[in-house]
Structures are given as C-alpha cells and as structure tokens.
Coordinates of C-alpha atoms in Angstrom, one line a residue:
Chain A
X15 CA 26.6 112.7 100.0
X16 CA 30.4 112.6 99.9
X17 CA 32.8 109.8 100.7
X18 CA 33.9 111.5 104.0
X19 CA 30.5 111.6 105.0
X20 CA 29.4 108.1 103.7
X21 CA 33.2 106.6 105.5
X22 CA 32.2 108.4 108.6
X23 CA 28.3 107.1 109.1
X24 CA 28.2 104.3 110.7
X25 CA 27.8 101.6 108.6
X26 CA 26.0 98.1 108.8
X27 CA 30.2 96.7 108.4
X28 CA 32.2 98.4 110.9
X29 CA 29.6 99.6 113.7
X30 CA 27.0 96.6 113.4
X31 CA 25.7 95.8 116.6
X32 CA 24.4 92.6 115.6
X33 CA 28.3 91.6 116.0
X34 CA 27.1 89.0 118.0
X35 CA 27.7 86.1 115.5
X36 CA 30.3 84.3 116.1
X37 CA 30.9 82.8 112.8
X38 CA 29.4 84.0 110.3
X39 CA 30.7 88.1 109.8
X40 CA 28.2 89.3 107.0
X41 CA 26.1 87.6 104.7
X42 CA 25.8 89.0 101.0
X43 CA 23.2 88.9 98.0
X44 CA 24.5 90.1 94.3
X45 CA 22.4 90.3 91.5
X46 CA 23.6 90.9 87.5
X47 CA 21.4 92.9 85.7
X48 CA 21.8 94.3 81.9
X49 CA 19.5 96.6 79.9
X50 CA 17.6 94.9 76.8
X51 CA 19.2 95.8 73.3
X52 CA 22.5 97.0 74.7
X53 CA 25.9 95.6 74.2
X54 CA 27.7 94.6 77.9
X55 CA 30.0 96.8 79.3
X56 CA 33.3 95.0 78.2
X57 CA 32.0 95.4 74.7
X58 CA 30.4 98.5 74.3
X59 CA 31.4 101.7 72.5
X60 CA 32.1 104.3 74.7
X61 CA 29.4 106.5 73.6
X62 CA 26.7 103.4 74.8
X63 CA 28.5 103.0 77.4
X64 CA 27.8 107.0 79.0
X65 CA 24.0 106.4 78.0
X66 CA 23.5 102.7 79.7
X67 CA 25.4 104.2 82.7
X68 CA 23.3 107.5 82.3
X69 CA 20.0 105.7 82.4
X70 CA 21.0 103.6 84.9
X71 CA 22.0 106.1 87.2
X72 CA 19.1 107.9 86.9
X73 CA 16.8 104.7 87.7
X74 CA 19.2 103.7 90.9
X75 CA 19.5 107.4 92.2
X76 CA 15.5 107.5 92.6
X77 CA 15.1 104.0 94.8
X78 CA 13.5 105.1 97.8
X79 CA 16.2 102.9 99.2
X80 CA 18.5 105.1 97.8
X81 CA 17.4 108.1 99.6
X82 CA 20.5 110.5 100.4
X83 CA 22.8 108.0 98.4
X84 CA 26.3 108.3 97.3
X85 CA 26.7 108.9 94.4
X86 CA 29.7 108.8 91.8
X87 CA 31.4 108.3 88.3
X88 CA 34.3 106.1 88.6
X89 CA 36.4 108.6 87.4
X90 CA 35.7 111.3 90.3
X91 CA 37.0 109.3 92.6
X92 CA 41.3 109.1 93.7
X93 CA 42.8 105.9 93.8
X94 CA 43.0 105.8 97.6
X95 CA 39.4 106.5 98.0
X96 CA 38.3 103.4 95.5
X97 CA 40.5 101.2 97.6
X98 CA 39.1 102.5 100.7
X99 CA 35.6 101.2 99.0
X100 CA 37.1 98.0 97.9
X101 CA 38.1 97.1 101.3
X102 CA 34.6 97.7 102.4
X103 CA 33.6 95.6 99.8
X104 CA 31.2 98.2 98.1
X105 CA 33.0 98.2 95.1
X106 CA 34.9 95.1 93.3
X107 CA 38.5 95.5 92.0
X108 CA 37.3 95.3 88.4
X109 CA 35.0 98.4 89.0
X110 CA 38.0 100.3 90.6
X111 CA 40.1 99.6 87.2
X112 CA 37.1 100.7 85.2
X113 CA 38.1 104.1 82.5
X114 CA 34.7 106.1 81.9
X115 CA 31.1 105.2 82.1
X116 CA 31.1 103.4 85.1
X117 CA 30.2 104.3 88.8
X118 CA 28.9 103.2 91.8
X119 CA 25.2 104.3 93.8
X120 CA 26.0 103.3 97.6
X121 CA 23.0 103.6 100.2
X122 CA 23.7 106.0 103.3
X123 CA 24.1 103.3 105.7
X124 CA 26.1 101.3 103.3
X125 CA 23.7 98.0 102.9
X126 CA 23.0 98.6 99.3
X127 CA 25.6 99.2 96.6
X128 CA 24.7 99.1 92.5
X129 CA 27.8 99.3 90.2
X130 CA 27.2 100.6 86.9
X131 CA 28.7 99.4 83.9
X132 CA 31.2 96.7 86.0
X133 CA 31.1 93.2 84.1
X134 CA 27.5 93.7 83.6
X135 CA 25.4 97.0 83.3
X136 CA 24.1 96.7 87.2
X137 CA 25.7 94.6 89.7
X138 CA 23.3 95.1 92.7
X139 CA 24.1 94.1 96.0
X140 CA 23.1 93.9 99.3
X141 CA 25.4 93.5 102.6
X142 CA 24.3 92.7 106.4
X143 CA 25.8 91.9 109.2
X144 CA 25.9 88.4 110.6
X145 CA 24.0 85.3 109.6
X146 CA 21.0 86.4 107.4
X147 CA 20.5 85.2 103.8
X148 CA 16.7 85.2 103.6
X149 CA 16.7 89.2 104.7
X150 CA 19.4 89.6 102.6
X151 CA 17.3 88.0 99.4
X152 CA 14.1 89.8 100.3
X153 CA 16.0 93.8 100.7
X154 CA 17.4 92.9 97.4
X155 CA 14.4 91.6 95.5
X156 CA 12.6 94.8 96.5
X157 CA 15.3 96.8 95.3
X158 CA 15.6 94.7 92.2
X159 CA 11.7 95.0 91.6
X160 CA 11.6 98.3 92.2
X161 CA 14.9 99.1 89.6
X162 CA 12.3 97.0 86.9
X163 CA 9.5 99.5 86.9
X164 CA 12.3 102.1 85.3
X165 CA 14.5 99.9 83.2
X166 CA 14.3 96.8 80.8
X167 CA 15.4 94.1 81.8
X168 CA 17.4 91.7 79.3
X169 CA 15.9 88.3 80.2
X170 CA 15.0 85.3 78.5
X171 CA 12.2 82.9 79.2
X172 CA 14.2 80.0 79.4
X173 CA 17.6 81.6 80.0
X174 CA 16.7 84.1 82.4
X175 CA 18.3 87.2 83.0
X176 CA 20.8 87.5 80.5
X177 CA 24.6 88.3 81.7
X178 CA 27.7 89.3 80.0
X179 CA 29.6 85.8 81.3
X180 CA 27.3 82.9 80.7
X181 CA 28.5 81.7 84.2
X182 CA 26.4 83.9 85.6
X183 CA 22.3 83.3 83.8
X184 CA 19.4 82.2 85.1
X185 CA 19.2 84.0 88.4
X186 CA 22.2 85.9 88.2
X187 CA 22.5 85.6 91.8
X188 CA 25.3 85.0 93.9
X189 CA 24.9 84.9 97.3
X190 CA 27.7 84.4 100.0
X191 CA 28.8 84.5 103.6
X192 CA 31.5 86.1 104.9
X193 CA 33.2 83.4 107.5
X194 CA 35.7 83.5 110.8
X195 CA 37.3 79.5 110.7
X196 CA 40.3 79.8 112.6
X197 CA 40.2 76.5 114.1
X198 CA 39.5 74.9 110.7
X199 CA 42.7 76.6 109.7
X200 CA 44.7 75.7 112.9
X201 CA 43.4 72.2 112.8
X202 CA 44.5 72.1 109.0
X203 CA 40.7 71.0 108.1
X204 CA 40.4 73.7 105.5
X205 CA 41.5 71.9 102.3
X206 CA 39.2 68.9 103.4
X207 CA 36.3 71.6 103.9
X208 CA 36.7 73.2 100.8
X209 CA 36.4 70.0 98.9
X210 CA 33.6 69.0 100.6
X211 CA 32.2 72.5 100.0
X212 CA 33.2 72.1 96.1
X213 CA 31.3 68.9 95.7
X214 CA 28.0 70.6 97.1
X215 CA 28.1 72.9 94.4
X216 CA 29.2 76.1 96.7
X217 CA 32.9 78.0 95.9
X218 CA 35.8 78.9 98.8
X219 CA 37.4 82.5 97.9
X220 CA 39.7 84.3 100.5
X221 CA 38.4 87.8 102.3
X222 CA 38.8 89.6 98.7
X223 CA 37.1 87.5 96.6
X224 CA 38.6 85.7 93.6
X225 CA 42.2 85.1 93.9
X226 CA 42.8 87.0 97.4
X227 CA 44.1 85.0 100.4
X228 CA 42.5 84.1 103.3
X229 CA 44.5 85.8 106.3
X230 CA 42.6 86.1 109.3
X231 CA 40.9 82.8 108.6
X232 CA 37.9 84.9 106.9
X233 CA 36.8 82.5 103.7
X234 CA 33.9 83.8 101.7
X235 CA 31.7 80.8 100.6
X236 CA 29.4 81.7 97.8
X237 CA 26.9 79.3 95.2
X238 CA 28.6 78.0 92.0
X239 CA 25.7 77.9 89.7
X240 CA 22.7 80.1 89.0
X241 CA 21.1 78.3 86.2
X242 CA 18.2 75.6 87.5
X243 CA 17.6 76.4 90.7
X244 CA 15.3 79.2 91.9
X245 CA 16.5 82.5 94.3
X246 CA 15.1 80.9 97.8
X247 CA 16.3 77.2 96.2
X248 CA 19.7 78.2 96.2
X249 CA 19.4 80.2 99.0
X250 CA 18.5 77.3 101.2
X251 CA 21.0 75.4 100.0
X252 CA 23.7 77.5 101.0
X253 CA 22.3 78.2 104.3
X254 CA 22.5 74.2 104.9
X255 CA 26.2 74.4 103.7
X256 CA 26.9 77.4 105.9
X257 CA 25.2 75.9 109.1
X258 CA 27.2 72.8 108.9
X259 CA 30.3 74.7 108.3
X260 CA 29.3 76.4 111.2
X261 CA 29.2 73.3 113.0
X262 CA 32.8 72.3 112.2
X263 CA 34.4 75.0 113.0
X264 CA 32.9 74.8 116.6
X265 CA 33.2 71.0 116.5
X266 CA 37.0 71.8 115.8
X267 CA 37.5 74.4 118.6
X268 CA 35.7 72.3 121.0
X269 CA 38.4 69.6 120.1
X270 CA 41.8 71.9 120.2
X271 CA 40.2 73.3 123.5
X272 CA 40.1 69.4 124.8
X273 CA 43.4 68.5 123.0
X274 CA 46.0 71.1 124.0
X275 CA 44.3 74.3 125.9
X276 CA 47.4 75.4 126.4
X277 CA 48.9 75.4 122.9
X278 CA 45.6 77.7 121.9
X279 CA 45.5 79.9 125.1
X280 CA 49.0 80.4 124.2
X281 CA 48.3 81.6 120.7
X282 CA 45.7 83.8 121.6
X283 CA 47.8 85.4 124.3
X284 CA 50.7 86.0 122.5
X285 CA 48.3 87.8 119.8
X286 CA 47.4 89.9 123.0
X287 CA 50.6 90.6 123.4
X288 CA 52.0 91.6 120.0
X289 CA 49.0 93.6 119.2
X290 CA 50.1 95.8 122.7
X291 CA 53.8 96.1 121.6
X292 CA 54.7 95.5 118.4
X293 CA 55.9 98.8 116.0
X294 CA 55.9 97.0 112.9
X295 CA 52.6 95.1 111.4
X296 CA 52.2 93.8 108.3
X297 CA 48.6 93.8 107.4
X298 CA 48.2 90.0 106.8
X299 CA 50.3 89.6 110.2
X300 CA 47.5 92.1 111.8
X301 CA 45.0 90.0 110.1
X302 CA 45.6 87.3 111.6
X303 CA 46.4 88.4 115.1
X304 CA 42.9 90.0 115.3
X305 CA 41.3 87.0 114.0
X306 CA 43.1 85.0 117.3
X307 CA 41.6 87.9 119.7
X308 CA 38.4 87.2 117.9
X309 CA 38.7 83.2 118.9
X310 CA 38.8 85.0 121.9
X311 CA 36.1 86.7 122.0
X312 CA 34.2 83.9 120.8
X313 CA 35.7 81.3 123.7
X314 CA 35.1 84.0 126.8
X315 CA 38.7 84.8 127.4
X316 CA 37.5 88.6 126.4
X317 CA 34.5 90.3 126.9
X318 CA 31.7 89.9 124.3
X319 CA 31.6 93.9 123.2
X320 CA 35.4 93.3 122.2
X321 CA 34.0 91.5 119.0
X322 CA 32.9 94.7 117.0
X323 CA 35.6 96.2 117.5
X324 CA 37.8 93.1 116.3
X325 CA 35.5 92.9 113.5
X326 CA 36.1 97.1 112.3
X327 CA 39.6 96.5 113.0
X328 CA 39.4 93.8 110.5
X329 CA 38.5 96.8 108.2
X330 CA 40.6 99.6 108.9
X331 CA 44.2 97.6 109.0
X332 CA 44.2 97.3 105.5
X333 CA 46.2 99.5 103.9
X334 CA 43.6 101.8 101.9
X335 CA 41.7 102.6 105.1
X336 CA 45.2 103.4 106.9
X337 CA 46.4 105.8 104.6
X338 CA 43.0 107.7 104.3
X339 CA 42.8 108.1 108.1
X340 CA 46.4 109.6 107.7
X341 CA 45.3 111.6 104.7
X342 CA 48.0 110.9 102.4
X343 CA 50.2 107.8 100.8
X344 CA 52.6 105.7 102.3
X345 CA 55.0 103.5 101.2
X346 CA 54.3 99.7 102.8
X347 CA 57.5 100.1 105.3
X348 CA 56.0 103.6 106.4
X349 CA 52.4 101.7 106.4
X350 CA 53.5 98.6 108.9
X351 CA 54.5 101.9 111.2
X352 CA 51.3 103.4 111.1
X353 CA 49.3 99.9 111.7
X354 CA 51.2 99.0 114.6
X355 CA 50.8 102.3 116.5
X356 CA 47.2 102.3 115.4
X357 CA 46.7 98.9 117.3
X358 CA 49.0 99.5 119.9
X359 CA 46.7 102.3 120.6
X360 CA 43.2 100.4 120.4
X361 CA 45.1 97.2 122.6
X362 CA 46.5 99.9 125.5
X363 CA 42.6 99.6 127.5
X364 CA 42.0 96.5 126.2
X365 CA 41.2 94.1 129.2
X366 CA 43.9 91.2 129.9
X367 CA 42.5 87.7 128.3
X368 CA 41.0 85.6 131.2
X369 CA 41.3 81.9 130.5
X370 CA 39.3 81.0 133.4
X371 CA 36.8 79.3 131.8
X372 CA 38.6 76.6 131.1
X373 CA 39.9 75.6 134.2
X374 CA 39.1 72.3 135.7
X375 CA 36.0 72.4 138.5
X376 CA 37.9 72.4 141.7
X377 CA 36.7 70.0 144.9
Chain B
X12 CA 31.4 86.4 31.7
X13 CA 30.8 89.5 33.1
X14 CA 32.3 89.0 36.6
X15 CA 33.9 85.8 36.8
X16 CA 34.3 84.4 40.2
X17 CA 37.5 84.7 42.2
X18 CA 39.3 82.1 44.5
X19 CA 38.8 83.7 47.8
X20 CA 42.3 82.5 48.9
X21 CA 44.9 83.2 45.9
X22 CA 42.4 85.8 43.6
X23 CA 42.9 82.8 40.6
X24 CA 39.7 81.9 38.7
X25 CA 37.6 80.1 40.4
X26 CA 36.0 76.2 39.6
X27 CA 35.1 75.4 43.0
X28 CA 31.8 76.9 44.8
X29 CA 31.0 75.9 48.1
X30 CA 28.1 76.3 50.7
X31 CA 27.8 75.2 53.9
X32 CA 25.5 76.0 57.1
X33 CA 27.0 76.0 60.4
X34 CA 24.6 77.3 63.1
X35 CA 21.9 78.4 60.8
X36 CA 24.3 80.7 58.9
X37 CA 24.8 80.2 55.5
X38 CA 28.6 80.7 54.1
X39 CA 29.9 80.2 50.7
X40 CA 33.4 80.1 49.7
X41 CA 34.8 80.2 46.1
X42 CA 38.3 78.3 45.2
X43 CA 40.5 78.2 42.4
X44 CA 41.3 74.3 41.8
X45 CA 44.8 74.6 43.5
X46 CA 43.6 75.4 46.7
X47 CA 40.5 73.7 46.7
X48 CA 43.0 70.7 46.9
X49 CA 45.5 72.4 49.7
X50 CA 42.4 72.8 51.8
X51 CA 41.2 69.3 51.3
X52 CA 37.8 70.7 50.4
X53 CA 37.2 67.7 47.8
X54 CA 37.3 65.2 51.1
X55 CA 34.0 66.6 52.9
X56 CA 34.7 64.3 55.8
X57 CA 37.5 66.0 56.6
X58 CA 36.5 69.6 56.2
X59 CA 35.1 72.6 58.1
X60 CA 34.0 75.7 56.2
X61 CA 34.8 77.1 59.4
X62 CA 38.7 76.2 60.1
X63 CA 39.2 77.4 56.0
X64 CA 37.6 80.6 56.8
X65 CA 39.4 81.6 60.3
X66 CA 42.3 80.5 59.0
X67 CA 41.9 82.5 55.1
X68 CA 43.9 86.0 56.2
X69 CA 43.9 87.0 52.7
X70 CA 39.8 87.0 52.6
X71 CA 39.1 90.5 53.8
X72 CA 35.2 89.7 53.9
X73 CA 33.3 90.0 57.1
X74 CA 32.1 86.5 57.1
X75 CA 36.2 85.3 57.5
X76 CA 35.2 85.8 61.4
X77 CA 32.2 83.0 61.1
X78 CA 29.1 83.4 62.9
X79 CA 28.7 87.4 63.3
X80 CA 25.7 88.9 65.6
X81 CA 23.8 90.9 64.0
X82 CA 23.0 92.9 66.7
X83 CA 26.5 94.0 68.0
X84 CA 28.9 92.4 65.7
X85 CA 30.4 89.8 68.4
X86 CA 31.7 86.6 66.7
X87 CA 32.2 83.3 67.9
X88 CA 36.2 84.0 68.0
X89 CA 35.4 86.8 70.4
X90 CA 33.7 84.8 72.4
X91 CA 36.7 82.1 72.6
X92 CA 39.0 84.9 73.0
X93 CA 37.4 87.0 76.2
X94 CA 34.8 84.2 77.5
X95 CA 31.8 86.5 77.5
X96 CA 29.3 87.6 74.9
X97 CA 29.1 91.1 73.4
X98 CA 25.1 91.8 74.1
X99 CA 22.0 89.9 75.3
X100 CA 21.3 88.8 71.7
X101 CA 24.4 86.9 71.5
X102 CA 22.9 84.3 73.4
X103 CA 20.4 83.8 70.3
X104 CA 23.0 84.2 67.7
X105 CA 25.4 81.6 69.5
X106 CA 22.7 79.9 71.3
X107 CA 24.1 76.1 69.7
X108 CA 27.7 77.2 70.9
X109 CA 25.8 77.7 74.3
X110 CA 23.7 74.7 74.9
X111 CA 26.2 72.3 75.3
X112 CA 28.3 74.0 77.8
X113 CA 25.6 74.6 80.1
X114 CA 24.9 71.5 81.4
X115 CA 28.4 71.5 83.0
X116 CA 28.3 74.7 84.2
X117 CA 25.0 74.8 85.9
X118 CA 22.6 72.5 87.9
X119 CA 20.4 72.9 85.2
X120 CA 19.9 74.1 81.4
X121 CA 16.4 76.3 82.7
X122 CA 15.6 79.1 84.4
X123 CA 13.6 78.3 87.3
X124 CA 14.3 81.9 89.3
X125 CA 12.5 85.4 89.1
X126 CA 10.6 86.7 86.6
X127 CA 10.3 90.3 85.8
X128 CA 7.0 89.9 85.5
X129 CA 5.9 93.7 84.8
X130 CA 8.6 94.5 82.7
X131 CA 7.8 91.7 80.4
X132 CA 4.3 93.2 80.6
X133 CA 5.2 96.5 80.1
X134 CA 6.6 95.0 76.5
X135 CA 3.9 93.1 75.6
X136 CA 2.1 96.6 75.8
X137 CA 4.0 98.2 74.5
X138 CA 4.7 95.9 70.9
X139 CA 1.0 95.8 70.6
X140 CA 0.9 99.0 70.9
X141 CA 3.8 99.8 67.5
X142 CA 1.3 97.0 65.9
X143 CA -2.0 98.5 66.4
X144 CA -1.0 101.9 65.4
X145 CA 0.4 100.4 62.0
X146 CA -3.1 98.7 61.8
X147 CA -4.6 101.9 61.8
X148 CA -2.3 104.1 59.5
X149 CA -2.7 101.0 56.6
X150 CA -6.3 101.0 57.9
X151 CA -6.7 104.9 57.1
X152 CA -4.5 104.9 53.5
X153 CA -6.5 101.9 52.3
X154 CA -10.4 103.7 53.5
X155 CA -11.4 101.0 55.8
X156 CA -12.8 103.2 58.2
X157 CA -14.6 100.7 59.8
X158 CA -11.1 98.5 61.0
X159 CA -9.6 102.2 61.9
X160 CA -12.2 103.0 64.5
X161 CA -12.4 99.5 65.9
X162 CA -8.6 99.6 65.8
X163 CA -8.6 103.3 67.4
X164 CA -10.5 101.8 70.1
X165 CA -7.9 99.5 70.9
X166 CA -5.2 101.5 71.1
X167 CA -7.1 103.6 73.5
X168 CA -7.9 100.6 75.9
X169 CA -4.3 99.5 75.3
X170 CA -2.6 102.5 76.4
X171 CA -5.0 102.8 79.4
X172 CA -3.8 99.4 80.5
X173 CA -0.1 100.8 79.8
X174 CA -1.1 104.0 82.2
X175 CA -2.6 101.6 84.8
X176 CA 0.7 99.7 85.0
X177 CA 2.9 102.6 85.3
X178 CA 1.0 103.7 88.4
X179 CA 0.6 101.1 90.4

C-alpha cells in the first residue's frame, strides 16, 4: 500500500461515524515492547539497529491484522508525508526525526500503527474513535499476543516488560483519550482540572502530545505510571477520571448556557462567521474556531452530521495535511491563504447556527 | 620487583592499594602517597571510590566510567546523562541505582500486568533444550550409554512439546 492510498481510505480518524461523542474524540492504547538481548534503539549500533528493525518488520508485516498494511522505512518517506502521519497521530515526532533503521507498519484502515526502532524497538498502538478504552485494550492485546508468538519479548518477572526509559516498565502501557473541553477552557477551569487530574495519577498534554499546546480546547489525558497496577487496573482508572471530566465539562456548559447565553451564542456565531469569510487563518486560530462550531454541534445550534466533519477538519487545517492536498510546500503566509479558502469553501453550504433551543418556553 | 605498581593518577610509585565494592562490582585503585592525600582516601568517611574514579581523566582504564554492563557497555554516567538505559540487561546491572527511584515514579515497585506467558515458555523449552543436548554429547564422550538414550529421549519429548507450542 502507498501513503496516497492509505491518506485516501477512509480511516477510523477522519471518516468515523461513530462521531457521535461529544466529548471524548478518540481513545488510544500504546504498548513498548523491546526484543530480549538487544540494546534499545537510542543506543544501538547501527548495524543492530537494521537487524532489530529487520526482524521486527517481518513479525508485524504478517499480523493478520496487518493484512494489506503500509508499510515503510523511515527514510522512504519526504518530510511532508511524515508530518502528514504525525498529524494523524500514526507516527510520533521522535520517529519522524529518526536517521536509518526505523519505520513504521500502519493497518489499512489506520487503527493499528507499530513503530519500529522509535524510543523502544516496537511502539504498538491502537486508535478508535470515541469513548472506548476496553476495545481499545482488548484489539491491542491480541495484536500484542499475537506479535509474541514471533519475537522475544524482553520482560522481567518482577519488572515486567523491560523499556528503554524506566518510566515506562511494568506494563508499558499508556493509554489516553483524546478530549474536546471548551467550556472548561472558556470557564478558565482548566488549570484547576489539570491539578486535580495530576493528583489522580493521570497527565494533561495538548493535541500533540508532550510539549504541544492545546488549541481547539483538545487535551489528551493519559496514565502516569505503569508499574503496580495491571492493564484493565489502570484502564479503569482512567475511564473513572475521563467520565468525570466528562461531567465537568458539561456541568460547565450547562452553567455558561445559564449564566450568559448570549456571550456563548455570540462566540459560536462569530466562529460561523469568520470561518465563511475570512482569507487569512492561522492554524491555531482555525483550531479554535472549529472547536466553537463543535460546541455547536454538541448544544443543537447545528445539525448532528456537522460533527464529523468538524472533527476531519480538525485534521486537515494543519499545515502538513494542507500542503499535501496542494501537492507542494508553502511558506506559513502562503499556508494561512490556502486554510482560509479551504474553510471558506466547506462553511459556503453550511447551515446558519439555530439558537432556538435555548429560547425561553413562550405562554 | 618485576612490575611495580603505578599511582593511577600521577604514574608515581605506588604505596596506597585500595578496593572497594559499589553495587556488587569490585574496583581497585592504586595511589602514590601524594595523591592518596589530595583525594582524602586516608579519611574513609569521607570518600567514594566512585567520585575519585569519574573524576581521574588521566586513568585511561575502562573501569574510570564505574559500573559498566557487561552486556552492552552502558555505564551509570550514561544513564545520568540520557535518562534511559542502553539494553534490557541494564536493568540487572543497575538494578540498585533503579530500586530507589521507582517508588516515586510508579504506584508500585511490581509488575502486576501481562505476562507473555508463551514466550517465556517458549524459553524455558528452548534452555532445556541447549542443556539436554550437552547432557548427551558429555554423556556419549564419557560411554554412559545408558544417560545418552534416556537423555535422547528427552530431548525428543522436549522438542515435541516445542512443536506443539509453535502450532497452536
């Protein structure tokens, strides 16, 4: 399979229709995995490196669940097309810096993806679509199970599954959700949240991960530890933490709906309106625009199908996937251009916001 | 004397021999009087084998680096340096370096998660396997004939088990 063909399948990201959840945008499951009697990618020779990646490869590429796979060395791929991946999150930044002897296996309908010779010798991960941890878990463990029958693991009785950063032993899992707060962040909750999230034992990150900001109001909230607890343990756990985040967020829209309809209604048509008629977005301006006509979507001022498309527009405003629809490189001036016109042009049929649902029953 | 000992800092004679174990690893250091007293090695409170040897940049010997693992040659500096290890033995060589940080960094100090239950059998197999079939070559040199069919036997019944597991 190439990456045209995998970019142009619809994936379980950008044409779910399970887009139905309001909250929560994807759930994801990553596991670390590393060969027995190999040194870990950061410190191997390059020579070790080519054979773990070689054996690996071989092992992924004959999953069943890798049936008609993508399949590629790091190094085959241009820089546009690795950031194109990034943004889909099918790849991390790390693996898009890697020289040789790395690569990435992704499944044809994008769920799966097993990066070779990232910080560890297999990252495996699994992505779906909405609110679904458990799922998420049991696809992986399969794939995980089945990856065992072909490779030795390096694991440890009472360490577990041994990883390059000792952050990451025991399990090696981390599992996170992928989450839409904007009235968190318009109610200035966040910070509070994010403590409270902290002491539980869970991490905040932005929409990228480690170090990336959190325009659009999308936060990723991942576990912390992986030593002590097992798989469906920590699993559990976080699906607590994610349900009552959950039940903030609406708590919080429920109260600026009953504070100041108005202010919001104002916000969110505005949004409408800049998305019809601007010529110039910057992608974290886009960001969060989007994320307002996804409040939207979410309070009934736009129809309910609206919210998939929100959620691949979420995707392909960022700047790798704008350029690669163009199919060439721009500079960031030349990029804001090409965003605009691309949303003017999704916003021109897009169907007025109706705030009727809010107004007061009449005698 | 044949090869008299030299300080391992200045190359000077030296009167001072030292051994220490830090993590299971022996070291020894040699010092010429002189520096024996510049490093403060004759007030053992006050003293880490350690410090003197990460610090000695005129002692071109491997063990200047401390604690080495055998396995992939990672030491303990790397491992302050980059914040990972170098290869799943590591966490045996360094496994007292380890320990302590691991109760603040997890919710616990054991795994409690998956096993990889058929890989770990698929090793057992397999080690009894490379044992057996010494058995029987030191069975066969020495003329116990006897111990070579009984072991033969074995390693038949073992590697049926190791087909069985392969296939299911």
């Amino acid at each position: 399979m190439t990456i045209s063909s995998l970019l142009e399948t619809p994936s379980e990201l950008t044409d779910s229709a399970s887009s139905k959840t309001a909250i929560v945008l994807m759930t994801r499951v990553r596991l670390a995995r590393n060969l027995a009697g190999f040194s870990f990618p950061g410190w191997a020779k390059a020579p070790q490196r080519e054979e773990v990646f070689a054996k690996c490869r071989d092992a992924v590429a004959a999953a069943p669940q890798m049936k008609r796979c993508f399949n590629v060395a790091i190094g085959e791929l241009s820089d546009l097309e690795r950031q194109v991946l990034v943004e889909r999150h099918l790849i991390s930044r790390e693996l898009s810096g890697a020289k040789g002897g790395a690569g990435v296996i992704i499944s044809k309908d994008q769920a799966f993806s097993v990066m070779m010779n990232e910080e560890d010798h297999l990252r495996i991960q699994v992505l779906r679509a909405g609110f679904n941890l458990k799922k998420a878990w049991s696809t992986i463990n399969d794939l995980d199970s089945t990856l065992e029958d072909h490779l030795d693991f390096a694991f440890s009785p009472t360490l577990g599954y041994l990883t390059a950063c000792p952050t990451n032993l025991g399990t090696a899992m981390r599992a996170s959700a992928m989450m839409h707060l904007p009235a968190l962040v318009i109610s200035n909750q966040m910070e509070k949240v994010v403590r409270a999230v902290n002491q539980l034992g869970m991490v905040v990150r932005g929409l990228f991960g480690e170090g990336s900001d959190a325009s659009g109001s999308i936060f990723q909230i991942s576990n912390q530890t992986t030593l002590g607890e097992s798989e469906e343990e920590i699993i559990k756990r976080l699906g607590s933490v994610l349900q009552s985040i959950v039940e903030h967020e609406l708590n919080a829209r429920a109260k600026l709906l009953e504070a100041d309809a108005g202010k919001l209604f104002d916000k969110i048509g505005r949004a409408y309106g800049i998305l019809q008629n601007s010529h110039l977005l910057s992608s974290s301006e886009a960001m969060n625009l989007l994320s307002l006509i996804r409040l939207g979507v979410d309070l009934g001022a736009f129809a309910d199908g609206n919210r998939s498309v929100i959620d691949r527009l979420f995707i392909e405003a960022q700047p790798g996937h704008l350029q690669y629809a163009q199919k060439g490189e721009f500079e960031p001036g030349q990029r804001d251009m090409l965003r605009a016109e691309r949303l003017r042009a999704e916003f021109a049929n897009f169907t007025r916001p109706d705030f009727s649902f809010n107004q007061p029953e009449k005698n | 004397m044949a090869n008299p000992l030299k300080c391992d800092l200045c190359s000077k004679p030296a009167t001072v021999h030292l051994t220490q174990i830090v993590n299971n690893k022996v070291h020894k250091v040699d010092l010429c009087e002189a520096c024996a007293q510049a490093k403060g090695v004759t007030d053992p409170s006050g003293f880490s084998l350690a410090d003197l040897l990460l610090k000695a940049s005129l002692n071109p010997e491997p063990a200047a680096t401390g604690v080495r693992c055998e396995q992939c040659g990672f030491t303990q500096n790397d491992f302050k340096k980059l914040g990972r290890f170098g290869c799943p033995a590591c966490y045996d060589t360094f496994r007292s370096v380890l320990e302590p940080m691991l109760e603040n960094m997890h919710s616990g100090t054991t795994h409690a998660g998956k096993v990889p239950t058929r890989a770990l059998e698929r090793k057992s197999l397999y080690d009894r396997l490379t044992k057996l079939e010494l058995d029987l070559t030191e069975a066969i040199k020495s003329e116990r004939y006897e111990d070579a069919a009984r072991t033969r036997d074995e390693i038949n019944q073992v590697k049926q088990a190791f087909n069985q597991q392969a296939t299911r």
